[in-house]
Coordinates of C-alpha atoms in Angstrom, one line a residue:
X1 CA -6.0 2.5 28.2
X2 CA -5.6 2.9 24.8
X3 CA -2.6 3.6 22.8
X4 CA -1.8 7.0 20.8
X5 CA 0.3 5.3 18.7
X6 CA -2.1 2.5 17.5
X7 CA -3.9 3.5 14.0
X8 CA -6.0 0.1 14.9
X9 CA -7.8 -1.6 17.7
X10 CA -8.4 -5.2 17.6
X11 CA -10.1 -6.5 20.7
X12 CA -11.9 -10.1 21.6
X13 CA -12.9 -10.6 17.8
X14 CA -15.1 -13.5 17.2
X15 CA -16.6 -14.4 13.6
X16 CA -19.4 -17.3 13.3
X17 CA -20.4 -18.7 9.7
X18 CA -23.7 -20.1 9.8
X19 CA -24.3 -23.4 7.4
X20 CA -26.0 -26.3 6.5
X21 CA -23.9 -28.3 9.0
X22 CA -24.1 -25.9 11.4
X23 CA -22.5 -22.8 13.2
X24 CA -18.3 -22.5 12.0
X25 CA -16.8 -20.6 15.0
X26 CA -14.1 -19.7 12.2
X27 CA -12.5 -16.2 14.6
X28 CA -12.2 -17.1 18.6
X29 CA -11.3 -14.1 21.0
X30 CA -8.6 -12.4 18.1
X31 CA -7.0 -9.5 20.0
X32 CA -4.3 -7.2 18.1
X33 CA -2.8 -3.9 17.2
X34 CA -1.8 -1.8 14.6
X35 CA 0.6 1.0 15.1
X36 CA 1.3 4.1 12.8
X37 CA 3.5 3.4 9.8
X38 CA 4.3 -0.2 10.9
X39 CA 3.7 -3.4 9.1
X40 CA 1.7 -6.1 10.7
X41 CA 2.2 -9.5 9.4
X42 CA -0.7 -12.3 10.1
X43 CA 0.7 -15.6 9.4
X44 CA -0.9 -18.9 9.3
X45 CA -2.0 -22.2 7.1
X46 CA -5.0 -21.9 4.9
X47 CA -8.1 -21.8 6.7
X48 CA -6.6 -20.2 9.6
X49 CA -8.3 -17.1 9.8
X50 CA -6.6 -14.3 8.7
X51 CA -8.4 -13.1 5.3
X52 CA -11.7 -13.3 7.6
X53 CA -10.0 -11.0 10.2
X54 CA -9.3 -8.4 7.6
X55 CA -12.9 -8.9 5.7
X56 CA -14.5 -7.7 9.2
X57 CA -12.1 -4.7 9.3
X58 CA -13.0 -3.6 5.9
X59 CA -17.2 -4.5 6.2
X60 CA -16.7 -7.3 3.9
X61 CA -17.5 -10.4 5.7
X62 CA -19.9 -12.9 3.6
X63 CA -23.9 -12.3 4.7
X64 CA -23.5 -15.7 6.8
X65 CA -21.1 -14.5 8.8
X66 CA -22.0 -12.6 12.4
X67 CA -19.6 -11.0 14.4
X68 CA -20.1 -12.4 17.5
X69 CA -18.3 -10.3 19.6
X70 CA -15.6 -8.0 19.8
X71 CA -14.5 -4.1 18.7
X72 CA -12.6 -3.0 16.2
X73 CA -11.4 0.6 16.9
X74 CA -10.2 3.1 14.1
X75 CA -10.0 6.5 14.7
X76 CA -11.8 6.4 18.1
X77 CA -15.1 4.6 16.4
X78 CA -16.1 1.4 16.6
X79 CA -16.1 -0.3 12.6
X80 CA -18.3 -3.1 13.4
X81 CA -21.2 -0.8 14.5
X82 CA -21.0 1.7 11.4
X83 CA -23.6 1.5 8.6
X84 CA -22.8 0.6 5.1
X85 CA -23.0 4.3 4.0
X86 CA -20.4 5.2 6.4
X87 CA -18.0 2.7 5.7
X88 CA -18.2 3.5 2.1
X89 CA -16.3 6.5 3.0
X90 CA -13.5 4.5 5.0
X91 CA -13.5 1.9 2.5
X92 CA -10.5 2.7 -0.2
X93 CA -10.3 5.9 1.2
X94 CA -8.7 5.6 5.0
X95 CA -8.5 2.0 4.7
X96 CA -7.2 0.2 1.3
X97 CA -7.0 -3.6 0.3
X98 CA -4.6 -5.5 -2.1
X99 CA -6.6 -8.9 -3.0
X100 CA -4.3 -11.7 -4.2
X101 CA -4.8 -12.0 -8.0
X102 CA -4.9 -8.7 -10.0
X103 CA -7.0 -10.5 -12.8
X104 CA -9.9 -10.6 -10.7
X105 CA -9.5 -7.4 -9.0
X106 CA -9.1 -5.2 -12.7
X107 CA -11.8 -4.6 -15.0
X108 CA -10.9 -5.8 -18.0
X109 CA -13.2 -3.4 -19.8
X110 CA -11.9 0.0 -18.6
X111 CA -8.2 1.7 -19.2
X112 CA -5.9 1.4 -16.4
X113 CA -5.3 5.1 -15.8
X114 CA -9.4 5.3 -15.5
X115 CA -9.5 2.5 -13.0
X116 CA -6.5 4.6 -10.9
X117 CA -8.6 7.5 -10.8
X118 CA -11.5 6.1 -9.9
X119 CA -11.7 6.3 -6.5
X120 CA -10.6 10.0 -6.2
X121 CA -13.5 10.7 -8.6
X122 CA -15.7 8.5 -6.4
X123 CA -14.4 10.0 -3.0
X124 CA -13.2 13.4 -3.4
X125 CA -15.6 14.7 -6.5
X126 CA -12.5 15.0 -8.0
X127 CA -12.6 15.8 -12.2
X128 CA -11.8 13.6 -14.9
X129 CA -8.4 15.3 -15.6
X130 CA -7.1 15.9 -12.1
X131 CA -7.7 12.4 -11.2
X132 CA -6.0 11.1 -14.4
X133 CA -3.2 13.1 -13.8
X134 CA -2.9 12.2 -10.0
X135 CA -3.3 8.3 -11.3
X136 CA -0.3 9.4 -14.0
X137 CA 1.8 10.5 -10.7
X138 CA 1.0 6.9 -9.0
X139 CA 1.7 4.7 -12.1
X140 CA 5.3 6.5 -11.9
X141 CA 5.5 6.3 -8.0
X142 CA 5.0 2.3 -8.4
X143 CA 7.5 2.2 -11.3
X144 CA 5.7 1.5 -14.1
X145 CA 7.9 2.5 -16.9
X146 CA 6.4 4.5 -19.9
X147 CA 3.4 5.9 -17.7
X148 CA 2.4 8.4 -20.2
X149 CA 2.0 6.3 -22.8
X150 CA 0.6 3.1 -21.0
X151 CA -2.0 5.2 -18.8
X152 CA -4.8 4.4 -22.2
X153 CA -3.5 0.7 -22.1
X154 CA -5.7 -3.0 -21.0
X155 CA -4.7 -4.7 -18.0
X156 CA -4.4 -7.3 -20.3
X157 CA -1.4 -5.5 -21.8
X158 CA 0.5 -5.9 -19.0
X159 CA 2.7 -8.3 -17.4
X160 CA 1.5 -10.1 -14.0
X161 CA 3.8 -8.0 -12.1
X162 CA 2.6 -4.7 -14.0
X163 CA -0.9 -5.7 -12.9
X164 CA -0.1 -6.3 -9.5
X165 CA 1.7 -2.9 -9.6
X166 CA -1.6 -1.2 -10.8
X167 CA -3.6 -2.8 -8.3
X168 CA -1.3 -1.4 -5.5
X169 CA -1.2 1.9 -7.3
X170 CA -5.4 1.6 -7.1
X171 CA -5.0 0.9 -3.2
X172 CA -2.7 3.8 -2.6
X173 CA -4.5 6.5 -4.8
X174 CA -6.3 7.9 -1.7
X175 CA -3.2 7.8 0.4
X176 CA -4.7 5.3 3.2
X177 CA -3.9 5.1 6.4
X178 CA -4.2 1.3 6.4
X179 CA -2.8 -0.8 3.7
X180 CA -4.5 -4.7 4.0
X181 CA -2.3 -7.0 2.0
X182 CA -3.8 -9.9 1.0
X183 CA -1.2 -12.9 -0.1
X184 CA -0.6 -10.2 -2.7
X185 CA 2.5 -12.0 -4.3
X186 CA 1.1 -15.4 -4.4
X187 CA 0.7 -15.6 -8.0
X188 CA 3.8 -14.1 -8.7
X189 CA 7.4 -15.9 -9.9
X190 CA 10.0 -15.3 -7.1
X191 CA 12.1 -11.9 -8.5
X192 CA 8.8 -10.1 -9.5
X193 CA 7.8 -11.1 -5.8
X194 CA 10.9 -9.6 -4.5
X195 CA 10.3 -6.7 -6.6
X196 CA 6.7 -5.7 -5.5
X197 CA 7.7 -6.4 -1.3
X198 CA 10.4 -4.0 -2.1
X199 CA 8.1 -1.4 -3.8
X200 CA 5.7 -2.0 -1.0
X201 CA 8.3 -1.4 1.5
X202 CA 9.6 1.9 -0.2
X203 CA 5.7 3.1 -0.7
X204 CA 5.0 2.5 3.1
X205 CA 8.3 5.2 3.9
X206 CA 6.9 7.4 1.2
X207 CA 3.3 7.7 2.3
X208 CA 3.5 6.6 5.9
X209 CA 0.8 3.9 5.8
X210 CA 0.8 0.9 8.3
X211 CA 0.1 -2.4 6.8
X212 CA -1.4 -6.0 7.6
X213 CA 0.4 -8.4 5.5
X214 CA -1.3 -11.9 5.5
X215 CA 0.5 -14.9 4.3
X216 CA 1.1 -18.4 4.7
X217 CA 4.9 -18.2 3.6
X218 CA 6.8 -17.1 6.7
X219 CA 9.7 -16.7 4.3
X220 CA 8.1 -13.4 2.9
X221 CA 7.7 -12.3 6.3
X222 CA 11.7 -12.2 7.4
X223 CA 12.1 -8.7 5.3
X224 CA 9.0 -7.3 5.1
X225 CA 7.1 -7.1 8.5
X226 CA 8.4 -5.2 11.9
X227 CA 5.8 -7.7 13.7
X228 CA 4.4 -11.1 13.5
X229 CA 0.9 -12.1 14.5
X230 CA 0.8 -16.3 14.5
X231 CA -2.9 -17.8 13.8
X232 CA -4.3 -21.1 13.9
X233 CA -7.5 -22.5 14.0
X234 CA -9.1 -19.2 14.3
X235 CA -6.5 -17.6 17.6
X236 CA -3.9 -15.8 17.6
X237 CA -1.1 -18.2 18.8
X238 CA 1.9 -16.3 18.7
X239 CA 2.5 -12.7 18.3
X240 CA 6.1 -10.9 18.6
X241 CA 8.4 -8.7 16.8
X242 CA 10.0 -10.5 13.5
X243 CA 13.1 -11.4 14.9
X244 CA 11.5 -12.6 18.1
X245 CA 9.2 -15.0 15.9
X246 CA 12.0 -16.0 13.5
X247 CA 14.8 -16.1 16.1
X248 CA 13.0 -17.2 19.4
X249 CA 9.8 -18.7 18.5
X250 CA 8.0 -20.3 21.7
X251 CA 4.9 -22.2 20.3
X252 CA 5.2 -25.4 18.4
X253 CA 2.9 -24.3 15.6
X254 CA 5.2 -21.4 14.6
X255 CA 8.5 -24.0 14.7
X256 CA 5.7 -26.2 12.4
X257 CA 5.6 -23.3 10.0
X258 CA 9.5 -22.2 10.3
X259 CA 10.8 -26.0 9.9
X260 CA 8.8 -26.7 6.1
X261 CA 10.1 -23.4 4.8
X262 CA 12.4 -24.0 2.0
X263 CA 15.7 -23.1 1.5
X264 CA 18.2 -23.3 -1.5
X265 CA 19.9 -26.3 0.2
X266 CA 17.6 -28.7 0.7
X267 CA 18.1 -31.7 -0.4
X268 CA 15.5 -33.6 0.4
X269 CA 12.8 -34.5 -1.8
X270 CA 9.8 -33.7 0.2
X271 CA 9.8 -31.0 3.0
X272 CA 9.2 -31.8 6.3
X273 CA 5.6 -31.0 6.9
X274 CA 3.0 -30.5 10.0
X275 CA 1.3 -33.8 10.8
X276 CA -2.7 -33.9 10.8
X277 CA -4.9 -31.6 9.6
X278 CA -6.2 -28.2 11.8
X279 CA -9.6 -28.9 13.8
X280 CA -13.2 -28.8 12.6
X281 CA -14.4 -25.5 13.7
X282 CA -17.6 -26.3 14.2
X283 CA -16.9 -28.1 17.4
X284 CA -13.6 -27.0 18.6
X285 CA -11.6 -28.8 20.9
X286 CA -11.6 -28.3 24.3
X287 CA -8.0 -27.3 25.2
X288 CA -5.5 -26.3 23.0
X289 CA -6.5 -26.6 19.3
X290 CA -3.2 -28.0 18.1
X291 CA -3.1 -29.9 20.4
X292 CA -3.7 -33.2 17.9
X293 CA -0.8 -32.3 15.9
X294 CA 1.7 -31.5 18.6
X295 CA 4.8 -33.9 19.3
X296 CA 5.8 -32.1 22.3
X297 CA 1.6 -32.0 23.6
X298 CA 1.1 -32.7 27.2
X299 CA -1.9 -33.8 29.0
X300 CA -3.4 -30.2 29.9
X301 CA -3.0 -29.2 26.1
X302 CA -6.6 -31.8 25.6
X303 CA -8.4 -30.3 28.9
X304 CA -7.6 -26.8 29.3
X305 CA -7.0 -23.5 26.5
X306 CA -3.8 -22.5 27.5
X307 CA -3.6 -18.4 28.1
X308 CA -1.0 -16.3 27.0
X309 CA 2.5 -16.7 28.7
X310 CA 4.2 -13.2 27.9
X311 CA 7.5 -13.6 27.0
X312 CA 9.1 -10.1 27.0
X313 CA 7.3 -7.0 26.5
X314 CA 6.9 -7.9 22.8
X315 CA 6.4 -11.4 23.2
X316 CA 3.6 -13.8 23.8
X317 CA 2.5 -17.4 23.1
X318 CA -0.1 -19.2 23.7
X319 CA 1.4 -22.4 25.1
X320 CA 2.0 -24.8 28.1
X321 CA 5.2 -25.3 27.3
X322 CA 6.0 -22.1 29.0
X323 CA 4.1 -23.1 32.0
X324 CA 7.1 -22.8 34.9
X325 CA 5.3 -26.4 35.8
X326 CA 6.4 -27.4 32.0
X327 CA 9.1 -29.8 31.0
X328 CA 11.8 -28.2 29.7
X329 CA 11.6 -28.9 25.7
X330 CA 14.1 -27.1 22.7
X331 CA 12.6 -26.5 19.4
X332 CA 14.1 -28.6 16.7
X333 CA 17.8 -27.9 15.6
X334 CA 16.9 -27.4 12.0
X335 CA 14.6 -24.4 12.4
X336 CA 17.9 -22.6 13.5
X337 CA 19.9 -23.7 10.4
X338 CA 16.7 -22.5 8.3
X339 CA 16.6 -19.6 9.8
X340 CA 20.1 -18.8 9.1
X341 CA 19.9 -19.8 5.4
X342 CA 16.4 -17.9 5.3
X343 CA 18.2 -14.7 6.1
X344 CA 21.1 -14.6 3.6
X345 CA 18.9 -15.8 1.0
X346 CA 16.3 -12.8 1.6
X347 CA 19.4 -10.3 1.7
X348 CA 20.0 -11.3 -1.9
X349 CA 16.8 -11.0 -2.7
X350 CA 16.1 -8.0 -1.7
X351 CA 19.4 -6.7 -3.1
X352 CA 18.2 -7.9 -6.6
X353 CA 15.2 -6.8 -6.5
X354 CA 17.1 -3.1 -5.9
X355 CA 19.0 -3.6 -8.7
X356 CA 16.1 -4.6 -11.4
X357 CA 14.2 -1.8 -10.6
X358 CA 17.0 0.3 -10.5
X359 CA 17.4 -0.4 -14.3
X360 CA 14.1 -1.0 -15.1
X361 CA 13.4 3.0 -14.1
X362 CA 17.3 3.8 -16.4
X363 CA 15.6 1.8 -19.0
X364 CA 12.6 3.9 -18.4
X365 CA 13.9 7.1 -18.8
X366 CA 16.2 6.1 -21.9
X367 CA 12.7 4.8 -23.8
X368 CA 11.3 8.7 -22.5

């Protein structure tokens, strides 16, 4: 049955790329859920999976790449079997996307305040003037200072973080119900990254728009996301609420991820790393696909997939270990400490962050 409060529908996804080597099974059985105003993150090494999952969502996938099977349900319709035309009018409208580097995603030819109203000329017929003045309202809603007389300005007149702020303004125009977040920080230095998570998190309140974060830094997950979806190799390996993943993970991949995070204390000169490399998908292993670079593997991981083992209502991995049959095995004491440091260190953070943009906007409104 499904649920009223899910704006999204993932169910039994699976995404082949054909090529000259053969058929990439690069999305296996992906099942997951989206619910109103919430943020969804999808975590994972590169390669994983999780840009893919979102390309299918928004009718972007690469023309050798079939969807194999699988639904994905918005608003009671199925996206996978809607024509181009008609998901031109979900596209940017009901469902928006935030691609890692603002470079590429600007034109560098066209004022910014033009490319902000864009899409409500495109979708809503809307004219010249009302849309530049609805884009005026969004440069100011994601704080950048000056709006008035930056709205006739370059993108390349503005700072990384400006850009990156102009992009999100772009994705939020239309007031979408789904906000895709593609590593959208990656290219940014650490307090501009603070700064942007926290205007994304203050937008998201404003607007009431759910969003699927993806990243590979589990670090920007901690204050950002109200649940975490895990992927390797193409699954969905864990999936719990934040705390649950940060403070209880179950599956060995996730204590992978949490144990090379960095913190300000380490001392060491190389972090500690996952062994191996993840699994040519064009013939996937048998049982489970970490399988290779598991310490704590045991002799069913090679022969059998293991299922979900639900851990509370919230909580679910994908691992033998919590087979009842299973040897009884503790993740490793540092992901604790980590996770300890982690915290604190994304409390200041975030408190920073407040605190530039709260006199970034005085320092706005002494310049106006």
């Amino acid at each position: 049955m499904e649920n009223q409060d899910n704006v999204l529908e993932v169910r039994n996804l699976e995404i082949n790329f054909d090529t000259f080597a053969g058929t990439v099974k690069a999305i296996r059985n992906v099942s997951f859920d989206l619910k109103k105003g919430e943020t969804l993150a999808i975590v994972g090494e590169s390669g994983s999976g999780k840009s893919v999952t979102t390309r299918a969502i928004m009718g972007l996938l690469a023309r050798n790449a079939k969807v194999a099977n699988g639904t994905i349900e918005y608003q009671d319709r199925d996206l996978l079997q809607l024509s181009e035309r008609d998901m031109e009018q979900i596209r940017g409208v009901d469902i928006a996307e935030i691609f890692q580097d603002p470079m590429t995603s600007l034109d560098p030819t066209m004022k910014i305040g033009r490319q902000i109203a864009e899409p409500l000329m495109i979708h809503k017929n809307m004219k010249k003037d009302q849309a530049e003045a609805e884009a005026l309202k969004m440069m100011k809603l994601v704080g950048i200072t000056n709006a008035e007389d930056r709205i006739n300005d370059y993108p390349h007149q503005f700072s990384g973080g400006m850009r990156q702020r102009i992009v999100i303004a772009i994705a939020l125009i239309n007031y979408p119900d789904i906000l895709i977040a593609d590593e959208p920080t990656t290219a940014l230095d650490v307090t501009i990254q603070a700064q942007i998570l926290h205007l994304m998190k203050e937008l998201q309140t404003k607007i009431n728009t759910s969003i699927i974060f993806i990243t590979h830094d589990l670090g920007v997950v901690a204050g950002m996301a109200d649940r975490v979806a895990v992927m390797y190799a193409g699954q969905i390996v864990e999936y719990g609420t934040v705390d649950e993943i940060f403070y209880d993970p179950k599956h060995p991949y996730t204590w992978g991820l949490l144990n090379s995070m960095p913190t300000l204390d380490t001392k060491e000169n190389t972090l500690p790393s996952i062994p191996g490399t993840p699994p040519d998908l064009l013939e996937p292993p048998v049982g489970d696909a970490f399988a290779a670079r598991n310490q704590y593997a045991l002799k069913i991981d090679t022969q059998k997939q293991p299922p979900f083992f639900k851990v509370s209502d919230t909580h679910s991995a994908a691992t033998w270990l919590l087979d009842p049959r299973a040897p009884k095995v503790t993740p490793p004491a540092t992901i604790l400490e980590r996770q300890k440091k982690y915290a604190a260190m994304h409390e200041k953070a975030v408190a920073e962050a407040k605190r530039a943009e709260q006199e970034q906007h005085r320092s706005g409104e002494e310049e106006g």
